[in-house]
Amino acid sequence: MERWLRYWLSTRTHLHPASLPHYTRDVEQVLIPWLGTLTVADLDAPLLRARFAEIAKTTNRRGQPQFPLSDAAPRTTLCAALNLAVREGLIEANPAKHIEIHGYGRPPHRPAGRGGRCPDTAEEGGGWRRPGPAWPGCGRNTRTGR
């Protein structure tokens, strides 16, 4: 896997300049340490789920959960690398295509207010506010805030 991931990275020549460092980080810091000793043919969905579950239990050098801002980044990078392996005939199907990743430190989803109302309205008892412009679907005018 290590050789394949490095080869795949070397073929990424038509990327946005900001994308290659992210792919490189995913490959060098996550995928090679956790999957590098395997062969492409060894990979299957249960094995990948188990490995990503192990990765999710680890912390980065700051003591925070791995990839709190983008929990799917290493899986997406692996999926892209394995898509090339499928196109080149190394494997028949991409085992990373349909796996879900859980536990990378993303806060749980907070549902919108009851009855379609904004979660930060007085009748909801205050509560958290979404950063940025008015909550979508609130019925507020985004220009005036009313």
PDB file of C-alpha atoms in Angstrom:
ATOM      1  CA  MET A   1       0.000   0.000   0.000  1.00  0.00           C
ATOM      2  CA  GLU A   2       2.815   2.401   0.817  1.00  0.00           C
ATOM      3  CA  ARG A   3       4.249   2.158  -2.709  1.00  0.00           C
ATOM      4  CA  TRP A   4       0.801   2.503  -4.269  1.00  0.00           C
ATOM      5  CA  LEU A   5      -0.085   5.582  -2.205  1.00  0.00           C
ATOM      6  CA  ARG A   6       3.211   7.267  -3.084  1.00  0.00           C
ATOM      7  CA  TYR A   7       2.705   6.412  -6.762  1.00  0.00           C
ATOM      8  CA  TRP A   8      -0.844   7.780  -6.636  1.00  0.00           C
ATOM      9  CA  LEU A   9       0.419  11.018  -5.046  1.00  0.00           C
ATOM     10  CA  SER A  10       3.014  11.397  -7.814  1.00  0.00           C
ATOM     11  CA  THR A  11       0.250  11.194 -10.438  1.00  0.00           C
ATOM     12  CA  ARG A  12      -1.718  14.102  -8.915  1.00  0.00           C
ATOM     13  CA  THR A  13      -0.380  16.776 -11.258  1.00  0.00           C
ATOM     14  CA  HIS A  14      -3.561  18.674 -12.156  1.00  0.00           C
ATOM     15  CA  LEU A  15      -4.690  19.705  -8.681  1.00  0.00           C
ATOM     16  CA  HIS A  16      -5.445  23.033  -7.100  1.00  0.00           C
ATOM     17  CA  PRO A  17      -2.225  24.142  -5.364  1.00  0.00           C
ATOM     18  CA  ALA A  18      -3.875  23.876  -1.934  1.00  0.00           C
ATOM     19  CA  SER A  19      -5.065  20.286  -2.480  1.00  0.00           C
ATOM     20  CA  LEU A  20      -1.739  18.462  -2.781  1.00  0.00           C
ATOM     21  CA  PRO A  21      -0.561  19.329   0.766  1.00  0.00           C
ATOM     22  CA  HIS A  22      -3.822  17.943   2.167  1.00  0.00           C
ATOM     23  CA  TYR A  23      -3.505  14.707   0.174  1.00  0.00           C
ATOM     24  CA  THR A  24       0.147  14.451   1.195  1.00  0.00           C
ATOM     25  CA  ARG A  25      -0.743  14.938   4.876  1.00  0.00           C
ATOM     26  CA  ASP A  26      -3.421  12.230   4.710  1.00  0.00           C
ATOM     27  CA  VAL A  27      -1.072   9.799   2.962  1.00  0.00           C
ATOM     28  CA  GLU A  28       2.044  10.451   5.059  1.00  0.00           C
ATOM     29  CA  GLN A  29       0.489  10.936   8.502  1.00  0.00           C
ATOM     30  CA  VAL A  30      -2.461   8.540   8.419  1.00  0.00           C
ATOM     31  CA  LEU A  31      -2.703   6.117   5.515  1.00  0.00           C
ATOM     32  CA  ILE A  32       0.902   4.912   5.277  1.00  0.00           C
ATOM     33  CA  PRO A  33       1.356   4.435   9.045  1.00  0.00           C
ATOM     34  CA  TRP A  34      -1.938   2.522   9.348  1.00  0.00           C
ATOM     35  CA  LEU A  35      -2.210   0.746   5.990  1.00  0.00           C
ATOM     36  CA  GLY A  36       1.302   0.895   4.518  1.00  0.00           C
ATOM     37  CA  THR A  37       2.298  -2.699   5.298  1.00  0.00           C
ATOM     38  CA  LEU A  38      -0.740  -4.171   3.528  1.00  0.00           C
ATOM     39  CA  THR A  39      -1.058  -4.837  -0.186  1.00  0.00           C
ATOM     40  CA  VAL A  40      -3.780  -3.275  -2.302  1.00  0.00           C
ATOM     41  CA  ALA A  41      -5.299  -6.743  -2.790  1.00  0.00           C
ATOM     42  CA  ASP A  42      -5.485  -7.252   1.028  1.00  0.00           C
ATOM     43  CA  LEU A  43      -7.921  -4.377   1.492  1.00  0.00           C
ATOM     44  CA  ASP A  44     -11.597  -4.998   2.098  1.00  0.00           C
ATOM     45  CA  ALA A  45     -14.365  -2.997   3.746  1.00  0.00           C
ATOM     46  CA  PRO A  46     -14.303  -4.774   7.166  1.00  0.00           C
ATOM     47  CA  LEU A  47     -10.530  -4.339   7.428  1.00  0.00           C
ATOM     48  CA  LEU A  48     -10.764  -0.650   6.514  1.00  0.00           C
ATOM     49  CA  ARG A  49     -13.595  -0.061   8.997  1.00  0.00           C
ATOM     50  CA  ALA A  50     -11.495  -1.681  11.737  1.00  0.00           C
ATOM     51  CA  ARG A  51      -8.394   0.359  10.862  1.00  0.00           C
ATOM     52  CA  PHE A  52     -10.316   3.637  10.709  1.00  0.00           C
ATOM     53  CA  ALA A  53     -11.962   2.811  14.045  1.00  0.00           C
ATOM     54  CA  GLU A  54      -8.454   2.406  15.510  1.00  0.00           C
ATOM     55  CA  ILE A  55      -7.357   5.697  13.949  1.00  0.00           C
ATOM     56  CA  ALA A  56     -10.411   7.428  15.434  1.00  0.00           C
ATOM     57  CA  LYS A  57      -9.271   6.401  18.934  1.00  0.00           C
ATOM     58  CA  THR A  58      -5.904   8.120  18.504  1.00  0.00           C
ATOM     59  CA  THR A  59      -5.010  11.745  19.069  1.00  0.00           C
ATOM     60  CA  ASN A  60      -2.795  14.112  17.143  1.00  0.00           C
ATOM     61  CA  ARG A  61       0.356  15.707  18.538  1.00  0.00           C
ATOM     62  CA  ARG A  62      -1.766  18.342  20.318  1.00  0.00           C
ATOM     63  CA  GLY A  63      -3.777  15.682  22.137  1.00  0.00           C
ATOM     64  CA  GLN A  64      -6.923  16.303  20.079  1.00  0.00           C
ATOM     65  CA  PRO A  65      -8.893  13.655  18.171  1.00  0.00           C
ATOM     66  CA  GLN A  66      -7.638  12.991  14.663  1.00  0.00           C
ATOM     67  CA  PHE A  67      -8.966  15.396  12.028  1.00  0.00           C
ATOM     68  CA  PRO A  68     -11.652  17.224  13.993  1.00  0.00           C
ATOM     69  CA  LEU A  69     -12.419  19.567  11.076  1.00  0.00           C
ATOM     70  CA  SER A  70     -12.630  17.011   8.315  1.00  0.00           C
ATOM     71  CA  ASP A  71     -13.397  13.554   9.587  1.00  0.00           C
ATOM     72  CA  ALA A  72     -13.684  12.021   6.122  1.00  0.00           C
ATOM     73  CA  ALA A  73     -10.429  13.402   4.692  1.00  0.00           C
ATOM     74  CA  PRO A  74      -8.243  10.259   5.012  1.00  0.00           C
ATOM     75  CA  ARG A  75     -11.072   8.020   3.763  1.00  0.00           C
ATOM     76  CA  THR A  76     -11.695  10.335   0.826  1.00  0.00           C
ATOM     77  CA  THR A  77      -7.988  10.340  -0.032  1.00  0.00           C
ATOM     78  CA  LEU A  78      -7.831   6.547   0.220  1.00  0.00           C
ATOM     79  CA  CYS A  79     -10.957   6.258  -1.925  1.00  0.00           C
ATOM     80  CA  ALA A  80      -9.392   8.440  -4.618  1.00  0.00           C
ATOM     81  CA  ALA A  81      -6.172   6.395  -4.572  1.00  0.00           C
ATOM     82  CA  LEU A  82      -8.100   3.135  -4.840  1.00  0.00           C
ATOM     83  CA  ASN A  83     -10.232   4.501  -7.683  1.00  0.00           C
ATOM     84  CA  LEU A  84      -7.017   4.698  -9.704  1.00  0.00           C
ATOM     85  CA  ALA A  85      -6.186   1.120  -8.674  1.00  0.00           C
ATOM     86  CA  VAL A  86      -9.570   0.035 -10.062  1.00  0.00           C
ATOM     87  CA  ARG A  87      -9.000   1.950 -13.318  1.00  0.00           C
ATOM     88  CA  GLU A  88      -5.565   0.357 -13.705  1.00  0.00           C
ATOM     89  CA  GLY A  89      -6.948  -3.141 -13.065  1.00  0.00           C
ATOM     90  CA  LEU A  90      -5.197  -3.860  -9.744  1.00  0.00           C
ATOM     91  CA  ILE A  91      -8.505  -4.481  -7.961  1.00  0.00           C
ATOM     92  CA  GLU A  92     -12.056  -5.050  -9.208  1.00  0.00           C
ATOM     93  CA  ALA A  93     -13.882  -2.726  -6.810  1.00  0.00           C
ATOM     94  CA  ASN A  94     -12.966   0.041  -4.402  1.00  0.00           C
ATOM     95  CA  PRO A  95     -13.352  -1.270  -0.819  1.00  0.00           C
ATOM     96  CA  ALA A  96     -13.214   2.260   0.634  1.00  0.00           C
ATOM     97  CA  LYS A  97     -16.098   3.538  -1.444  1.00  0.00           C
ATOM     98  CA  HIS A  98     -18.960   2.797   0.931  1.00  0.00           C
ATOM     99  CA  ILE A  99     -17.414   2.694   4.395  1.00  0.00           C
ATOM    100  CA  GLU A 100     -18.469   5.246   6.989  1.00  0.00           C
ATOM    101  CA  ILE A 101     -16.074   6.808   9.441  1.00  0.00           C
ATOM    102  CA  HIS A 102     -17.220   7.520  12.996  1.00  0.00           C
ATOM    103  CA  GLY A 103     -15.567   9.089  15.988  1.00  0.00           C
ATOM    104  CA  TYR A 104     -13.203  11.763  14.676  1.00  0.00           C
ATOM    105  CA  GLY A 105     -14.275  14.274  17.293  1.00  0.00           C
ATOM    106  CA  ARG A 106     -16.968  16.077  15.320  1.00  0.00           C
ATOM    107  CA  PRO A 107     -19.652  17.331  17.702  1.00  0.00           C
ATOM    108  CA  PRO A 108     -22.998  15.569  17.446  1.00  0.00           C
ATOM    109  CA  HIS A 109     -25.552  17.023  15.064  1.00  0.00           C
ATOM    110  CA  ARG A 110     -27.844  19.541  16.734  1.00  0.00           C
ATOM    111  CA  PRO A 111     -31.332  19.438  15.242  1.00  0.00           C
ATOM    112  CA  ALA A 112     -33.124  22.641  14.293  1.00  0.00           C
ATOM    113  CA  GLY A 113     -35.825  24.026  16.565  1.00  0.00           C
ATOM    114  CA  ARG A 114     -39.155  22.272  16.985  1.00  0.00           C
ATOM    115  CA  GLY A 115     -41.941  23.132  14.585  1.00  0.00           C
ATOM    116  CA  GLY A 116     -39.563  24.621  12.025  1.00  0.00           C
ATOM    117  CA  ARG A 117     -38.722  27.591  14.269  1.00  0.00           C
ATOM    118  CA  CYS A 118     -35.225  28.928  14.742  1.00  0.00           C
ATOM    119  CA  PRO A 119     -33.356  27.290  17.622  1.00  0.00           C
ATOM    120  CA  ASP A 120     -32.281  30.677  18.979  1.00  0.00           C
ATOM    121  CA  THR A 121     -35.739  32.259  19.302  1.00  0.00           C
ATOM    122  CA  ALA A 122     -37.178  33.243  22.679  1.00  0.00           C
ATOM    123  CA  GLU A 123     -39.953  30.638  22.539  1.00  0.00           C
ATOM    124  CA  GLU A 124     -37.271  27.970  22.264  1.00  0.00           C
ATOM    125  CA  GLY A 125     -35.710  29.145  25.507  1.00  0.00           C
ATOM    126  CA  GLY A 126     -32.617  30.678  23.959  1.00  0.00           C
ATOM    127  CA  GLY A 127     -29.906  28.147  23.230  1.00  0.00           C
ATOM    128  CA  TRP A 128     -27.079  27.934  20.764  1.00  0.00           C
ATOM    129  CA  ARG A 129     -26.769  30.043  17.638  1.00  0.00           C
ATOM    130  CA  ARG A 130     -25.343  29.033  14.325  1.00  0.00           C
ATOM    131  CA  PRO A 131     -22.395  31.269  13.423  1.00  0.00           C
ATOM    132  CA  GLY A 132     -22.686  33.435  10.363  1.00  0.00           C
ATOM    133  CA  PRO A 133     -25.794  34.773   8.637  1.00  0.00           C
ATOM    134  CA  ALA A 134     -29.353  34.105   9.762  1.00  0.00           C
ATOM    135  CA  TRP A 135     -30.400  30.498  10.230  1.00  0.00           C
ATOM    136  CA  PRO A 136     -31.679  29.171   6.877  1.00  0.00           C
ATOM    137  CA  GLY A 137     -35.411  28.662   6.732  1.00  0.00           C
ATOM    138  CA  CYS A 138     -36.101  30.907   9.734  1.00  0.00           C
ATOM    139  CA  GLY A 139     -38.305  33.265   7.820  1.00  0.00           C
ATOM    140  CA  ARG A 140     -35.912  36.101   8.617  1.00  0.00           C
ATOM    141  CA  ASN A 141     -34.809  38.623   6.103  1.00  0.00           C
ATOM    142  CA  THR A 142     -31.057  38.010   5.833  1.00  0.00           C
ATOM    143  CA  ARG A 143     -30.403  41.674   5.062  1.00  0.00           C
ATOM    144  CA  THR A 144     -32.280  43.197   8.021  1.00  0.00           C
ATOM    145  CA  GLY A 145     -32.203  40.221  10.389  1.00  0.00           C
ATOM    146  CA  ARG A 146     -35.958  40.472  11.104  1.00  0.00           C
TER     147      ARG A 146
END
